Amino acid sequence: MGLLIIYTTVCGFLLNTGVALQIQCYQCEEFEKHDCSSPENIVNCTVNVQDMCQKEVVMRSDGALYRKSCATSAACLIASSGYQSFCAPGKVGSVCISCCNTPLCNGPRQRRRGSSAAAPATRLHVTDTLLPFLLVVLLT
């Protein structure tokens, strides 16, 4: 019983300290050449709920459709894993969904400088690392 009181006290303290997790993402649904990553598309995601940014690229015969938004980790990882077999960048009919958890990470792709041997930009894509864990948790 004493352990329960200590646990609830600590949880209550942490909730009252204002420790809030919030991320900023690009949010849009546009058919554009510019990837809809302009400052007016930046939004604050729901605190402690939407903890990831999602980016969806649908290739059509007349160009690319971009959908960007805030997302919960569960929803984003499930959506991205469900569309993996449909992702073929540049191919008409392709649907690619990616998830990331750093501020504005669903923005424009970083351009490489110099030669093609340049090191790739480091961006945490949790699809590969957390997806197996999430599926185990959801399935048990």
GROMACS .gro file of C-alpha atoms in nm:
model
  140
    1MET     CA    1   0.000   0.000   0.000
    2GLY     CA    2   0.285   0.238   0.086
    3LEU     CA    3   0.448   0.169  -0.250
    4LEU     CA    4   0.126   0.265  -0.429
    5ILE     CA    5   0.113   0.596  -0.244
    6ILE     CA    6   0.474   0.673  -0.335
    7TYR     CA    7   0.412   0.580  -0.699
    8THR     CA    8   0.101   0.800  -0.729
    9THR     CA    9   0.280   1.087  -0.556
   10VAL     CA   10   0.572   1.071  -0.798
   11CYS     CA   11   0.338   1.047  -1.099
   12GLY     CA   12   0.134   1.340  -0.972
   13PHE     CA   13   0.449   1.545  -0.918
   14LEU     CA   14   0.573   1.474  -1.269
   15LEU     CA   15   0.237   1.570  -1.419
   16ASN     CA   16   0.223   1.893  -1.220
   17THR     CA   17   0.577   2.003  -1.307
   18GLY     CA   18   0.463   2.094  -1.656
   19VAL     CA   19   0.681   1.837  -1.826
   20ALA     CA   20   0.507   1.832  -2.161
   21LEU     CA   21   0.630   1.673  -2.477
   22GLN     CA   22   0.543   1.866  -2.790
   23ILE     CA   23   0.681   1.844  -3.139
   24GLN     CA   24   0.641   2.071  -3.440
   25CYS     CA   25   0.565   1.924  -3.781
   26TYR     CA   26   0.470   2.039  -4.126
   27GLN     CA   27   0.099   1.990  -4.194
   28CYS     CA   28  -0.053   2.009  -4.542
   29GLU     CA   29  -0.220   1.817  -4.818
   30GLU     CA   30  -0.115   1.965  -5.145
   31PHE     CA   31  -0.022   1.880  -5.497
   32GLU     CA   32   0.295   2.082  -5.537
   33LYS     CA   33   0.644   2.079  -5.672
   34HIS     CA   34   0.774   2.247  -5.356
   35ASP     CA   35   0.699   1.965  -5.113
   36CYS     CA   36   0.466   2.199  -4.911
   37SER     CA   37   0.739   2.265  -4.656
   38SER     CA   38   0.698   2.639  -4.612
   39PRO     CA   39   0.683   2.820  -4.275
   40GLU     CA   40   0.306   2.871  -4.296
   41ASN     CA   41   0.264   2.491  -4.289
   42ILE     CA   42   0.435   2.451  -3.948
   43VAL     CA   43   0.203   2.344  -3.666
   44ASN     CA   44   0.240   2.254  -3.299
   45CYS     CA   45   0.124   1.896  -3.246
   46THR     CA   46  -0.106   1.796  -2.959
   47VAL     CA   47   0.098   1.787  -2.639
   48ASN     CA   48   0.178   1.437  -2.508
   49VAL     CA   49  -0.040   1.275  -2.775
   50GLN     CA   50   0.094   1.339  -3.123
   51ASP     CA   51   0.460   1.256  -3.078
   52MET     CA   52   0.564   1.199  -3.439
   53CYS     CA   53   0.559   1.366  -3.777
   54GLN     CA   54   0.422   1.175  -4.075
   55LYS     CA   55   0.495   1.228  -4.443
   56GLU     CA   56   0.304   1.060  -4.724
   57VAL     CA   57   0.401   1.090  -5.089
   58VAL     CA   58   0.161   0.959  -5.352
   59MET     CA   59   0.300   0.952  -5.705
   60ARG     CA   60   0.044   1.023  -5.974
   61SER     CA   61   0.085   1.055  -6.349
   62ASP     CA   62   0.069   1.435  -6.319
   63GLY     CA   63   0.311   1.465  -6.026
   64ALA     CA   64   0.339   1.404  -5.653
   65LEU     CA   65   0.074   1.458  -5.386
   66TYR     CA   66   0.219   1.539  -5.044
   67ARG     CA   67   0.039   1.482  -4.715
   68LYS     CA   68   0.217   1.587  -4.400
   69SER     CA   69   0.085   1.590  -4.046
   70CYS     CA   70   0.134   1.528  -3.678
   71ALA     CA   71   0.060   1.171  -3.572
   72THR     CA   72   0.063   0.935  -3.279
   73SER     CA   73   0.348   0.688  -3.293
   74ALA     CA   74   0.112   0.391  -3.310
   75ALA     CA   75  -0.096   0.531  -3.597
   76CYS     CA   76   0.206   0.643  -3.797
   77LEU     CA   77   0.401   0.321  -3.759
   78ILE     CA   78   0.100   0.106  -3.847
   79ALA     CA   79   0.023   0.319  -4.155
   80SER     CA   80   0.384   0.318  -4.276
   81SER     CA   81   0.423  -0.056  -4.231
   82GLY     CA   82   0.093  -0.119  -4.409
   83TYR     CA   83   0.210   0.070  -4.718
   84GLN     CA   84   0.568  -0.060  -4.739
   85SER     CA   85   0.482  -0.292  -5.026
   86PHE     CA   86   0.335   0.004  -5.224
   87CYS     CA   87   0.641   0.227  -5.185
   88ALA     CA   88   0.844   0.261  -5.505
   89PRO     CA   89   0.971   0.621  -5.513
   90GLY     CA   90   0.917   0.791  -5.847
   91LYS     CA   91   0.685   0.521  -5.982
   92VAL     CA   92   0.325   0.615  -6.067
   93GLY     CA   93   0.088   0.461  -5.813
   94SER     CA   94   0.352   0.451  -5.540
   95VAL     CA   95   0.251   0.542  -5.184
   96CYS     CA   96   0.533   0.602  -4.938
   97ILE     CA   97   0.466   0.687  -4.573
   98SER     CA   98   0.745   0.773  -4.331
   99CYS     CA   99   0.751   0.858  -3.962
  100CYS     CA  100   1.004   1.058  -3.764
  101ASN     CA  101   1.024   1.215  -3.420
  102THR     CA  102   1.241   1.525  -3.439
  103PRO     CA  103   1.108   1.880  -3.494
  104LEU     CA  104   1.008   1.950  -3.856
  105CYS     CA  105   1.156   1.619  -3.970
  106ASN     CA  106   0.878   1.570  -4.227
  107GLY     CA  107   1.003   1.874  -4.417
  108PRO     CA  108   1.205   1.900  -4.735
  109ARG     CA  109   1.466   1.641  -4.811
  110GLN     CA  110   1.814   1.767  -4.730
  111ARG     CA  111   2.016   1.831  -5.043
  112ARG     CA  112   2.360   1.676  -5.053
  113ARG     CA  113   2.660   1.899  -5.103
  114GLY     CA  114   2.956   1.793  -5.307
  115SER     CA  115   3.001   1.448  -5.453
  116SER     CA  116   2.767   1.152  -5.438
  117ALA     CA  117   3.004   0.996  -5.185
  118ALA     CA  118   2.893   1.243  -4.920
  119ALA     CA  119   2.771   1.094  -4.593
  120PRO     CA  120   2.392   1.061  -4.571
  121ALA     CA  121   2.209   1.301  -4.343
  122THR     CA  122   2.133   1.150  -4.005
  123ARG     CA  123   1.762   1.154  -3.937
  124LEU     CA  124   1.597   0.917  -3.696
  125HIS     CA  125   1.336   0.717  -3.881
  126VAL     CA  126   1.179   0.509  -3.612
  127THR     CA  127   0.986   0.295  -3.857
  128ASP     CA  128   1.269   0.044  -3.874
  129THR     CA  129   1.365   0.052  -3.507
  130LEU     CA  130   1.035   0.072  -3.322
  131LEU     CA  131   0.803  -0.110  -3.559
  132PRO     CA  132   0.887  -0.463  -3.438
  133PHE     CA  133   0.855  -0.350  -3.077
  134LEU     CA  134   0.522  -0.176  -3.142
  135LEU     CA  135   0.380  -0.480  -3.320
  136VAL     CA  136   0.480  -0.709  -3.032
  137VAL     CA  137   0.316  -0.473  -2.782
  138LEU     CA  138  -0.003  -0.441  -2.988
  139LEU     CA  139  -0.029  -0.813  -3.054
  140THR     CA  140   0.017  -0.925  -2.693
   0.00000   0.00000   0.00000
